[in-house]
JSON list of C-alpha atoms in Angstrom, two decimals:
[
{"chain": "Q", "resi": 1, "resn": "GLU", "atom": "CA", "xyz": [0.00, 0.00, 0.00]},
{"chain": "Q", "resi": 2, "resn": "VAL", "atom": "CA", "xyz": [1.36, 3.38, -1.00]},
{"chain": "Q", "resi": 3, "resn": "GLN", "atom": "CA", "xyz": [1.50, 5.64, 2.04]},
{"chain": "Q", "resi": 4, "resn": "LEU", "atom": "CA", "xyz": [2.83, 9.11, 2.76]},
{"chain": "Q", "resi": 5, "resn": "VAL", "atom": "CA", "xyz": [3.35, 10.22, 6.35]},
{"chain": "Q", "resi": 6, "resn": "GLN", "atom": "CA", "xyz": [4.11, 13.85, 7.12]},
{"chain": "Q", "resi": 7, "resn": "SER", "atom": "CA", "xyz": [5.88, 15.43, 10.06]},
{"chain": "Q", "resi": 8, "resn": "GLY", "atom": "CA", "xyz": [3.99, 17.11, 12.89]},
{"chain": "Q", "resi": 9, "resn": "ALA", "atom": "CA", "xyz": [2.64, 20.60, 13.30]},
{"chain": "Q", "resi": 10, "resn": "GLU", "atom": "CA", "xyz": [5.03, 23.53, 13.60]},
{"chain": "Q", "resi": 11, "resn": "VAL", "atom": "CA", "xyz": [4.58, 26.84, 15.39]},
{"chain": "Q", "resi": 12, "resn": "LYS", "atom": "CA", "xyz": [7.12, 29.46, 14.39]},
{"chain": "Q", "resi": 13, "resn": "LYS", "atom": "CA", "xyz": [7.75, 33.20, 14.59]},
{"chain": "Q", "resi": 14, "resn": "PRO", "atom": "CA", "xyz": [8.09, 35.45, 11.54]},
{"chain": "Q", "resi": 15, "resn": "GLY", "atom": "CA", "xyz": [11.61, 35.31, 10.15]},
{"chain": "Q", "resi": 16, "resn": "GLU", "atom": "CA", "xyz": [12.31, 31.82, 11.47]},
{"chain": "Q", "resi": 17, "resn": "SER", "atom": "CA", "xyz": [13.08, 28.83, 9.28]},
{"chain": "Q", "resi": 18, "resn": "VAL", "atom": "CA", "xyz": [11.37, 25.44, 9.15]},
{"chain": "Q", "resi": 19, "resn": "LYS", "atom": "CA", "xyz": [11.66, 22.19, 7.22]},
{"chain": "Q", "resi": 20, "resn": "ILE", "atom": "CA", "xyz": [8.74, 19.77, 7.08]},
{"chain": "Q", "resi": 21, "resn": "SER", "atom": "CA", "xyz": [8.95, 16.22, 5.79]},
{"chain": "Q", "resi": 22, "resn": "CYS", "atom": "CA", "xyz": [6.99, 13.59, 3.92]},
{"chain": "Q", "resi": 23, "resn": "LYS", "atom": "CA", "xyz": [8.05, 9.95, 4.16]},
{"chain": "Q", "resi": 24, "resn": "GLY", "atom": "CA", "xyz": [6.90, 7.51, 1.52]},
{"chain": "Q", "resi": 25, "resn": "SER", "atom": "CA", "xyz": [6.47, 3.76, 1.82]},
{"chain": "Q", "resi": 26, "resn": "GLY", "atom": "CA", "xyz": [5.01, 0.88, -0.12]},
{"chain": "Q", "resi": 27, "resn": "TYR", "atom": "CA", "xyz": [6.45, 1.82, -3.50]},
{"chain": "Q", "resi": 28, "resn": "ASN", "atom": "CA", "xyz": [9.63, 2.77, -5.35]},
{"chain": "Q", "resi": 29, "resn": "PHE", "atom": "CA", "xyz": [10.03, 6.23, -3.83]},
{"chain": "Q", "resi": 30, "resn": "SER", "atom": "CA", "xyz": [12.92, 7.21, -6.09]},
{"chain": "Q", "resi": 31, "resn": "GLY", "atom": "CA", "xyz": [10.99, 6.50, -9.26]},
{"chain": "Q", "resi": 32, "resn": "HIS", "atom": "CA", "xyz": [7.92, 8.67, -8.81]},
{"chain": "Q", "resi": 33, "resn": "TRP", "atom": "CA", "xyz": [7.14, 12.36, -8.41]},
{"chain": "Q", "resi": 34, "resn": "ILE", "atom": "CA", "xyz": [6.06, 13.85, -5.09]},
{"chain": "Q", "resi": 35, "resn": "GLY", "atom": "CA", "xyz": [4.06, 17.06, -5.04]},
{"chain": "Q", "resi": 36, "resn": "TRP", "atom": "CA", "xyz": [3.40, 19.72, -2.40]},
{"chain": "Q", "resi": 37, "resn": "VAL", "atom": "CA", "xyz": [0.08, 21.57, -2.04]},
{"chain": "Q", "resi": 38, "resn": "ARG", "atom": "CA", "xyz": [-0.84, 24.47, 0.23]},
{"chain": "Q", "resi": 39, "resn": "GLN", "atom": "CA", "xyz": [-4.19, 25.22, 1.81]},
{"chain": "Q", "resi": 40, "resn": "ARG", "atom": "CA", "xyz": [-4.45, 28.49, 3.68]},
{"chain": "Q", "resi": 41, "resn": "PRO", "atom": "CA", "xyz": [-7.20, 28.82, 6.30]},
{"chain": "Q", "resi": 42, "resn": "GLY", "atom": "CA", "xyz": [-10.57, 29.06, 4.59]},
{"chain": "Q", "resi": 43, "resn": "ARG", "atom": "CA", "xyz": [-9.00, 28.93, 1.14]},
{"chain": "Q", "resi": 44, "resn": "GLY", "atom": "CA", "xyz": [-8.58, 26.40, -1.65]},
{"chain": "Q", "resi": 45, "resn": "LEU", "atom": "CA", "xyz": [-5.75, 24.12, -2.71]},
{"chain": "Q", "resi": 46, "resn": "GLU", "atom": "CA", "xyz": [-2.67, 25.64, -4.36]},
{"chain": "Q", "resi": 47, "resn": "TRP", "atom": "CA", "xyz": [-0.03, 23.66, -6.21]},
{"chain": "Q", "resi": 48, "resn": "MET", "atom": "CA", "xyz": [3.47, 24.51, -4.98]},
{"chain": "Q", "resi": 49, "resn": "GLY", "atom": "CA", "xyz": [5.73, 22.19, -6.90]},
{"chain": "Q", "resi": 50, "resn": "ILE", "atom": "CA", "xyz": [6.92, 18.65, -7.53]},
{"chain": "Q", "resi": 51, "resn": "ILE", "atom": "CA", "xyz": [10.15, 16.72, -7.14]},
{"chain": "Q", "resi": 52, "resn": "PHE", "atom": "CA", "xyz": [11.46, 13.49, -8.65]},
{"chain": "Q", "resi": 53, "resn": "PRO", "atom": "CA", "xyz": [13.48, 11.95, -5.80]},
{"chain": "Q", "resi": 54, "resn": "GLY", "atom": "CA", "xyz": [15.58, 9.78, -8.10]},
{"chain": "Q", "resi": 55, "resn": "ASP", "atom": "CA", "xyz": [17.49, 12.74, -9.49]},
{"chain": "Q", "resi": 56, "resn": "SER", "atom": "CA", "xyz": [15.99, 15.64, -7.45]},
{"chain": "Q", "resi": 57, "resn": "ASP", "atom": "CA", "xyz": [14.54, 17.19, -10.61]},
{"chain": "Q", "resi": 58, "resn": "THR", "atom": "CA", "xyz": [12.28, 19.90, -9.15]},
{"chain": "Q", "resi": 59, "resn": "ARG", "atom": "CA", "xyz": [9.57, 22.05, -10.73]},
{"chain": "Q", "resi": 60, "resn": "TYR", "atom": "CA", "xyz": [8.05, 25.02, -8.91]},
{"chain": "Q", "resi": 61, "resn": "SER", "atom": "CA", "xyz": [4.82, 26.88, -9.38]},
{"chain": "Q", "resi": 62, "resn": "PRO", "atom": "CA", "xyz": [5.68, 30.44, -10.47]},
{"chain": "Q", "resi": 63, "resn": "SER", "atom": "CA", "xyz": [3.81, 31.58, -7.34]},
{"chain": "Q", "resi": 64, "resn": "PHE", "atom": "CA", "xyz": [6.21, 29.72, -5.06]},
{"chain": "Q", "resi": 65, "resn": "GLN", "atom": "CA", "xyz": [9.50, 29.90, -6.96]},
{"chain": "Q", "resi": 66, "resn": "GLY", "atom": "CA", "xyz": [12.05, 31.53, -4.68]},
{"chain": "Q", "resi": 67, "resn": "GLN", "atom": "CA", "xyz": [9.69, 31.40, -1.68]},
{"chain": "Q", "resi": 68, "resn": "VAL", "atom": "CA", "xyz": [10.26, 27.79, -0.65]},
{"chain": "Q", "resi": 69, "resn": "THR", "atom": "CA", "xyz": [12.71, 24.98, -1.31]},
{"chain": "Q", "resi": 70, "resn": "ILE", "atom": "CA", "xyz": [11.62, 21.45, -2.21]},
{"chain": "Q", "resi": 71, "resn": "SER", "atom": "CA", "xyz": [14.15, 18.67, -1.74]},
{"chain": "Q", "resi": 72, "resn": "ALA", "atom": "CA", "xyz": [14.34, 14.92, -1.22]},
{"chain": "Q", "resi": 73, "resn": "ASP", "atom": "CA", "xyz": [16.61, 12.28, 0.30]},
{"chain": "Q", "resi": 74, "resn": "LYS", "atom": "CA", "xyz": [16.00, 9.09, -1.62]},
{"chain": "Q", "resi": 75, "resn": "SER", "atom": "CA", "xyz": [18.11, 7.08, 0.81]},
{"chain": "Q", "resi": 76, "resn": "ILE", "atom": "CA", "xyz": [15.41, 7.51, 3.46]},
{"chain": "Q", "resi": 77, "resn": "ASN", "atom": "CA", "xyz": [12.40, 7.86, 1.15]},
{"chain": "Q", "resi": 78, "resn": "THR", "atom": "CA", "xyz": [11.68, 11.37, 2.36]},
{"chain": "Q", "resi": 79, "resn": "ALA", "atom": "CA", "xyz": [10.75, 14.62, 0.63]},
{"chain": "Q", "resi": 80, "resn": "TYR", "atom": "CA", "xyz": [11.02, 18.03, 2.26]},
{"chain": "Q", "resi": 81, "resn": "LEU", "atom": "CA", "xyz": [9.54, 21.50, 2.07]},
{"chain": "Q", "resi": 82, "resn": "GLN", "atom": "CA", "xyz": [11.45, 24.30, 3.71]},
{"chain": "Q", "resi": 83, "resn": "TRP", "atom": "CA", "xyz": [11.37, 28.03, 4.32]},
{"chain": "Q", "resi": 84, "resn": "SER", "atom": "CA", "xyz": [14.35, 30.18, 5.28]},
{"chain": "Q", "resi": 85, "resn": "SER", "atom": "CA", "xyz": [12.34, 33.14, 6.55]},
{"chain": "Q", "resi": 86, "resn": "LEU", "atom": "CA", "xyz": [8.70, 32.54, 7.38]},
{"chain": "Q", "resi": 87, "resn": "LYS", "atom": "CA", "xyz": [5.96, 35.15, 7.06]},
{"chain": "Q", "resi": 88, "resn": "ALA", "atom": "CA", "xyz": [2.57, 35.21, 8.73]},
{"chain": "Q", "resi": 89, "resn": "SER", "atom": "CA", "xyz": [1.05, 34.58, 5.30]},
{"chain": "Q", "resi": 90, "resn": "ASP", "atom": "CA", "xyz": [2.78, 31.16, 5.24]},
{"chain": "Q", "resi": 91, "resn": "THR", "atom": "CA", "xyz": [0.35, 29.96, 7.90]},
{"chain": "Q", "resi": 92, "resn": "ALA", "atom": "CA", "xyz": [-1.38, 27.04, 6.22]},
{"chain": "Q", "resi": 93, "resn": "MET", "atom": "CA", "xyz": [-1.86, 23.30, 6.01]},
{"chain": "Q", "resi": 94, "resn": "TYR", "atom": "CA", "xyz": [0.69, 21.73, 3.69]},
{"chain": "Q", "resi": 95, "resn": "PHE", "atom": "CA", "xyz": [0.04, 18.41, 1.98]},
{"chain": "Q", "resi": 96, "resn": "CYS", "atom": "CA", "xyz": [2.41, 16.15, 0.12]},
{"chain": "Q", "resi": 97, "resn": "ALA", "atom": "CA", "xyz": [1.08, 13.66, -2.40]},
{"chain": "Q", "resi": 98, "resn": "TYR", "atom": "CA", "xyz": [2.24, 11.04, -4.87]},
{"chain": "Q", "resi": 99, "resn": "TYR", "atom": "CA", "xyz": [2.05, 12.76, -8.27]},
{"chain": "Q", "resi": 100, "resn": "ASP", "atom": "CA", "xyz": [1.54, 11.04, -11.57]},
{"chain": "Q", "resi": 101, "resn": "SER", "atom": "CA", "xyz": [2.58, 12.86, -14.73]},
{"chain": "Q", "resi": 102, "resn": "SER", "atom": "CA", "xyz": [-0.99, 12.42, -16.03]},
{"chain": "Q", "resi": 103, "resn": "ASN", "atom": "CA", "xyz": [-1.73, 15.12, -13.45]},
{"chain": "Q", "resi": 104, "resn": "TRP", "atom": "CA", "xyz": [-3.22, 13.31, -10.55]},
{"chain": "Q", "resi": 105, "resn": "PHE", "atom": "CA", "xyz": [-2.29, 13.32, -6.89]},
{"chain": "Q", "resi": 106, "resn": "ASP", "atom": "CA", "xyz": [-2.96, 10.11, -4.93]},
{"chain": "Q", "resi": 107, "resn": "PRO", "atom": "CA", "xyz": [-2.52, 9.22, -2.17]},
{"chain": "Q", "resi": 108, "resn": "TRP", "atom": "CA", "xyz": [-2.01, 12.30, -0.04]},
{"chain": "Q", "resi": 109, "resn": "GLY", "atom": "CA", "xyz": [-0.19, 12.71, 3.24]},
{"chain": "Q", "resi": 110, "resn": "GLN", "atom": "CA", "xyz": [-2.22, 13.66, 6.29]},
{"chain": "Q", "resi": 111, "resn": "GLY", "atom": "CA", "xyz": [-1.04, 17.27, 6.13]},
{"chain": "Q", "resi": 112, "resn": "THR", "atom": "CA", "xyz": [1.29, 19.41, 8.25]},
{"chain": "Q", "resi": 113, "resn": "LEU", "atom": "CA", "xyz": [-0.04, 22.59, 9.85]},
{"chain": "Q", "resi": 114, "resn": "VAL", "atom": "CA", "xyz": [2.48, 25.41, 9.90]},
{"chain": "Q", "resi": 115, "resn": "THR", "atom": "CA", "xyz": [1.50, 28.37, 12.07]},
{"chain": "Q", "resi": 116, "resn": "VAL", "atom": "CA", "xyz": [3.53, 31.56, 11.88]},
{"chain": "Q", "resi": 117, "resn": "SER", "atom": "CA", "xyz": [2.73, 34.08, 14.58]},
{"chain": "Q", "resi": 118, "resn": "SER", "atom": "CA", "xyz": [4.59, 36.59, 16.68]},
{"chain": "F", "resi": 1, "resn": "GLN", "atom": "CA", "xyz": [-1.24, 30.93, -14.08]},
{"chain": "F", "resi": 2, "resn": "SER", "atom": "CA", "xyz": [-4.76, 31.69, -12.79]},
{"chain": "F", "resi": 3, "resn": "ALA", "atom": "CA", "xyz": [-6.82, 29.27, -10.77]},
{"chain": "F", "resi": 4, "resn": "LEU", "atom": "CA", "xyz": [-9.52, 27.37, -12.59]},
{"chain": "F", "resi": 5, "resn": "THR", "atom": "CA", "xyz": [-13.04, 28.72, -12.02]},
{"chain": "F", "resi": 6, "resn": "GLN", "atom": "CA", "xyz": [-15.47, 26.67, -9.97]},
{"chain": "F", "resi": 7, "resn": "PRO", "atom": "CA", "xyz": [-18.80, 27.73, -8.45]},
{"chain": "F", "resi": 8, "resn": "PRO", "atom": "CA", "xyz": [-18.31, 28.37, -4.73]},
{"chain": "F", "resi": 9, "resn": "SER", "atom": "CA", "xyz": [-21.23, 26.17, -3.79]},
{"chain": "F", "resi": 10, "resn": "ALA", "atom": "CA", "xyz": [-23.56, 23.50, -5.06]},
{"chain": "F", "resi": 11, "resn": "SER", "atom": "CA", "xyz": [-26.34, 21.54, -3.42]},
{"chain": "F", "resi": 12, "resn": "GLY", "atom": "CA", "xyz": [-28.83, 18.77, -3.92]},
{"chain": "F", "resi": 13, "resn": "SER", "atom": "CA", "xyz": [-31.15, 16.49, -2.01]},
{"chain": "F", "resi": 14, "resn": "PRO", "atom": "CA", "xyz": [-30.35, 12.85, -1.30]},
{"chain": "F", "resi": 15, "resn": "GLY", "atom": "CA", "xyz": [-30.82, 10.76, -4.43]},
{"chain": "F", "resi": 16, "resn": "GLN", "atom": "CA", "xyz": [-30.55, 13.72, -6.79]},
{"chain": "F", "resi": 17, "resn": "SER", "atom": "CA", "xyz": [-27.70, 14.51, -9.19]},
{"chain": "F", "resi": 18, "resn": "VAL", "atom": "CA", "xyz": [-25.48, 17.55, -9.06]},
{"chain": "F", "resi": 19, "resn": "THR", "atom": "CA", "xyz": [-22.86, 18.76, -11.52]},
{"chain": "F", "resi": 20, "resn": "ILE", "atom": "CA", "xyz": [-19.87, 20.93, -10.63]},
{"chain": "F", "resi": 21, "resn": "SER", "atom": "CA", "xyz": [-18.13, 22.85, -13.38]},
{"chain": "F", "resi": 22, "resn": "CYS", "atom": "CA", "xyz": [-14.47, 23.77, -13.73]},
{"chain": "F", "resi": 23, "resn": "THR", "atom": "CA", "xyz": [-13.61, 26.37, -16.34]},
{"chain": "F", "resi": 24, "resn": "GLY", "atom": "CA", "xyz": [-10.13, 27.09, -17.60]},
{"chain": "F", "resi": 25, "resn": "THR", "atom": "CA", "xyz": [-8.56, 28.06, -20.89]},
{"chain": "F", "resi": 26, "resn": "SER", "atom": "CA", "xyz": [-7.21, 26.41, -23.99]},
{"chain": "F", "resi": 27, "resn": "SER", "atom": "CA", "xyz": [-3.81, 26.38, -22.24]},
{"chain": "F", "resi": 28, "resn": "ASP", "atom": "CA", "xyz": [-5.01, 24.05, -19.51]},
{"chain": "F", "resi": 29, "resn": "VAL", "atom": "CA", "xyz": [-8.43, 22.34, -19.35]},
{"chain": "F", "resi": 30, "resn": "GLY", "atom": "CA", "xyz": [-9.20, 22.84, -23.04]},
{"chain": "F", "resi": 31, "resn": "GLY", "atom": "CA", "xyz": [-5.80, 21.77, -24.26]},
{"chain": "F", "resi": 32, "resn": "VAL", "atom": "CA", "xyz": [-5.17, 18.56, -22.34]},
{"chain": "F", "resi": 33, "resn": "ASN", "atom": "CA", "xyz": [-7.01, 15.50, -21.09]},
{"chain": "F", "resi": 34, "resn": "TYR", "atom": "CA", "xyz": [-5.23, 15.71, -17.77]},
{"chain": "F", "resi": 35, "resn": "VAL", "atom": "CA", "xyz": [-8.03, 16.97, -15.53]},
{"chain": "F", "resi": 36, "resn": "SER", "atom": "CA", "xyz": [-8.50, 15.43, -12.10]},
{"chain": "F", "resi": 37, "resn": "TRP", "atom": "CA", "xyz": [-11.04, 15.92, -9.31]},
{"chain": "F", "resi": 38, "resn": "TYR", "atom": "CA", "xyz": [-10.60, 15.67, -5.54]},
{"chain": "F", "resi": 39, "resn": "GLN", "atom": "CA", "xyz": [-12.99, 15.29, -2.63]},
{"chain": "F", "resi": 40, "resn": "HIS", "atom": "CA", "xyz": [-11.87, 17.02, 0.54]},
{"chain": "F", "resi": 41, "resn": "HIS", "atom": "CA", "xyz": [-13.52, 16.61, 3.90]},
{"chain": "F", "resi": 42, "resn": "PRO", "atom": "CA", "xyz": [-12.14, 19.34, 6.21]},
{"chain": "F", "resi": 43, "resn": "GLY", "atom": "CA", "xyz": [-9.47, 18.01, 8.49]},
{"chain": "F", "resi": 44, "resn": "LYS", "atom": "CA", "xyz": [-8.73, 15.03, 6.26]},
{"chain": "F", "resi": 45, "resn": "ALA", "atom": "CA", "xyz": [-6.47, 14.40, 3.31]},
{"chain": "F", "resi": 46, "resn": "PRO", "atom": "CA", "xyz": [-7.97, 15.10, -0.12]},
{"chain": "F", "resi": 47, "resn": "LYS", "atom": "CA", "xyz": [-9.07, 12.04, -2.09]},
{"chain": "F", "resi": 48, "resn": "LEU", "atom": "CA", "xyz": [-8.73, 11.49, -5.83]},
{"chain": "F", "resi": 49, "resn": "MET", "atom": "CA", "xyz": [-12.14, 10.92, -7.40]},
{"chain": "F", "resi": 50, "resn": "ILE", "atom": "CA", "xyz": [-11.55, 11.32, -11.15]},
{"chain": "F", "resi": 51, "resn": "TYR", "atom": "CA", "xyz": [-8.40, 11.47, -13.26]},
{"chain": "F", "resi": 52, "resn": "GLU", "atom": "CA", "xyz": [-7.70, 12.02, -16.95]},
{"chain": "F", "resi": 53, "resn": "VAL", "atom": "CA", "xyz": [-11.11, 13.72, -17.27]},
{"chain": "F", "resi": 54, "resn": "THR", "atom": "CA", "xyz": [-13.26, 10.58, -17.06]},
{"chain": "F", "resi": 55, "resn": "LYS", "atom": "CA", "xyz": [-11.37, 7.77, -15.30]},
{"chain": "F", "resi": 56, "resn": "ARG", "atom": "CA", "xyz": [-12.36, 6.59, -11.84]},
{"chain": "F", "resi": 57, "resn": "PRO", "atom": "CA", "xyz": [-9.79, 5.09, -9.44]},
{"chain": "F", "resi": 58, "resn": "SER", "atom": "CA", "xyz": [-10.68, 1.74, -7.94]},
{"chain": "F", "resi": 59, "resn": "GLY", "atom": "CA", "xyz": [-12.84, 2.15, -4.89]},
{"chain": "F", "resi": 60, "resn": "VAL", "atom": "CA", "xyz": [-14.55, 5.32, -6.05]},
{"chain": "F", "resi": 61, "resn": "PRO", "atom": "CA", "xyz": [-18.29, 4.72, -6.50]},
{"chain": "F", "resi": 62, "resn": "ASP", "atom": "CA", "xyz": [-19.60, 4.85, -10.06]},
{"chain": "F", "resi": 63, "resn": "ARG", "atom": "CA", "xyz": [-21.96, 7.59, -8.88]},
{"chain": "F", "resi": 64, "resn": "PHE", "atom": "CA", "xyz": [-19.05, 9.92, -9.59]},
{"chain": "F", "resi": 65, "resn": "SER", "atom": "CA", "xyz": [-18.32, 10.72, -13.23]},
{"chain": "F", "resi": 66, "resn": "GLY", "atom": "CA", "xyz": [-16.29, 13.26, -15.15]},
{"chain": "F", "resi": 67, "resn": "SER", "atom": "CA", "xyz": [-16.58, 14.91, -18.55]},
{"chain": "F", "resi": 68, "resn": "LYS", "atom": "CA", "xyz": [-15.19, 17.81, -20.55]},
{"chain": "F", "resi": 69, "resn": "SER", "atom": "CA", "xyz": [-16.43, 20.15, -23.24]},
{"chain": "F", "resi": 70, "resn": "GLY", "atom": "CA", "xyz": [-14.11, 22.80, -24.60]},
{"chain": "F", "resi": 71, "resn": "ASN", "atom": "CA", "xyz": [-12.48, 24.67, -21.75]},
{"chain": "F", "resi": 72, "resn": "THR", "atom": "CA", "xyz": [-14.90, 23.38, -19.12]},
{"chain": "F", "resi": 73, "resn": "ALA", "atom": "CA", "xyz": [-14.63, 20.12, -17.22]},
{"chain": "F", "resi": 74, "resn": "SER", "atom": "CA", "xyz": [-17.43, 18.79, -15.06]},
{"chain": "F", "resi": 75, "resn": "LEU", "atom": "CA", "xyz": [-17.89, 16.42, -12.16]},
{"chain": "F", "resi": 76, "resn": "THR", "atom": "CA", "xyz": [-21.30, 14.81, -11.76]},
{"chain": "F", "resi": 77, "resn": "VAL", "atom": "CA", "xyz": [-22.40, 13.13, -8.57]},
{"chain": "F", "resi": 78, "resn": "SER", "atom": "CA", "xyz": [-25.48, 10.96, -9.07]},
{"chain": "F", "resi": 79, "resn": "GLY", "atom": "CA", "xyz": [-27.66, 9.51, -6.34]},
{"chain": "F", "resi": 80, "resn": "LEU", "atom": "CA", "xyz": [-26.39, 12.01, -3.78]},
{"chain": "F", "resi": 81, "resn": "GLN", "atom": "CA", "xyz": [-25.63, 10.61, -0.35]},
{"chain": "F", "resi": 82, "resn": "ALA", "atom": "CA", "xyz": [-24.98, 12.41, 2.91]},
{"chain": "F", "resi": 83, "resn": "GLU", "atom": "CA", "xyz": [-21.33, 11.38, 2.89]},
{"chain": "F", "resi": 84, "resn": "ASP", "atom": "CA", "xyz": [-20.81, 13.18, -0.44]},
{"chain": "F", "resi": 85, "resn": "GLU", "atom": "CA", "xyz": [-21.01, 16.50, 1.41]},
{"chain": "F", "resi": 86, "resn": "ALA", "atom": "CA", "xyz": [-17.49, 17.91, 1.08]},
{"chain": "F", "resi": 87, "resn": "ASP", "atom": "CA", "xyz": [-15.35, 20.38, -0.82]},
{"chain": "F", "resi": 88, "resn": "TYR", "atom": "CA", "xyz": [-14.50, 19.40, -4.39]},
{"chain": "F", "resi": 89, "resn": "TYR", "atom": "CA", "xyz": [-11.50, 20.66, -6.36]},
{"chain": "F", "resi": 90, "resn": "CYS", "atom": "CA", "xyz": [-10.58, 20.26, -9.99]},
{"chain": "F", "resi": 91, "resn": "SER", "atom": "CA", "xyz": [-7.01, 20.32, -11.25]},
{"chain": "F", "resi": 92, "resn": "SER", "atom": "CA", "xyz": [-5.50, 20.56, -14.70]},
{"chain": "F", "resi": 93, "resn": "TYR", "atom": "CA", "xyz": [-2.08, 20.29, -16.21]},
{"chain": "F", "resi": 94, "resn": "ALA", "atom": "CA", "xyz": [-1.24, 23.76, -17.48]},
{"chain": "F", "resi": 95, "resn": "GLY", "atom": "CA", "xyz": [1.80, 23.11, -19.63]},
{"chain": "F", "resi": 96, "resn": "SER", "atom": "CA", "xyz": [5.50, 23.71, -18.95]},
{"chain": "F", "resi": 97, "resn": "ASN", "atom": "CA", "xyz": [5.35, 21.43, -15.91]},
{"chain": "F", "resi": 98, "resn": "ASN", "atom": "CA", "xyz": [2.72, 23.62, -14.25]},
{"chain": "F", "resi": 99, "resn": "VAL", "atom": "CA", "xyz": [-0.38, 22.42, -12.44]},
{"chain": "F", "resi": 100, "resn": "VAL", "atom": "CA", "xyz": [-3.39, 24.51, -11.52]},
{"chain": "F", "resi": 101, "resn": "PHE", "atom": "CA", "xyz": [-6.26, 23.87, -9.12]},
{"chain": "F", "resi": 102, "resn": "GLY", "atom": "CA", "xyz": [-9.75, 25.28, -9.11]},
{"chain": "F", "resi": 103, "resn": "GLY", "atom": "CA", "xyz": [-10.97, 27.47, -6.27]},
{"chain": "F", "resi": 104, "resn": "GLY", "atom": "CA", "xyz": [-13.10, 24.67, -4.86]},
{"chain": "F", "resi": 105, "resn": "THR", "atom": "CA", "xyz": [-16.84, 24.00, -4.59]},
{"chain": "F", "resi": 106, "resn": "LYS", "atom": "CA", "xyz": [-18.61, 23.27, -1.34]},
{"chain": "F", "resi": 107, "resn": "LEU", "atom": "CA", "xyz": [-21.20, 20.57, -1.97]},
{"chain": "F", "resi": 108, "resn": "THR", "atom": "CA", "xyz": [-24.11, 20.52, 0.46]},
{"chain": "F", "resi": 109, "resn": "VAL", "atom": "CA", "xyz": [-26.52, 17.59, 0.68]},
{"chain": "F", "resi": 110, "resn": "LEU", "atom": "CA", "xyz": [-29.81, 19.10, 1.77]}
]
């Protein structure tokens, strides 16, 4: 069974950094894309980007390019999403998901809530 | 790229059918057959309901169906059930390795 398990909730102050994770199991992690999706409170889903763990080929949404860094460590079947300087507007639930190049995400991780507040 | 356009809300009574639209452009929905739909119950992970416009993953009831005409894709839920009440999002490939989601539709079962 393909499964993605994300790291726990984070509470940070503006300007701080954070790195959240997404660990895959039940499939060849290196050989398939992983995507990241944001959901701000009361808002819809926003595609952030995808990474191919096998060679770390990464594609970013223009809206998130330069704002976040997506990475992966194929040796431990884990993808990451990180910020170097958080803003209050980064407060959101972040989901990772297995991404197929026919443009579907399934399954999804359980989500990681990142709260940025002074 | 701009988000795909979905109606903010839709509703129907148990047993009825409801259709949710998802309008894009010829650069995304109209130009590819890579449209997918997700059901999202708040507090849970989204669930894939339809992919490649019309295909249904195993385990998804056949009450859910997808279609496309021009730049508009649609999700139809037939025989509405209480558990279908959720937020629904469409997504399309938008070229140049870009993906775009719709704004979401809140489906209420009356």
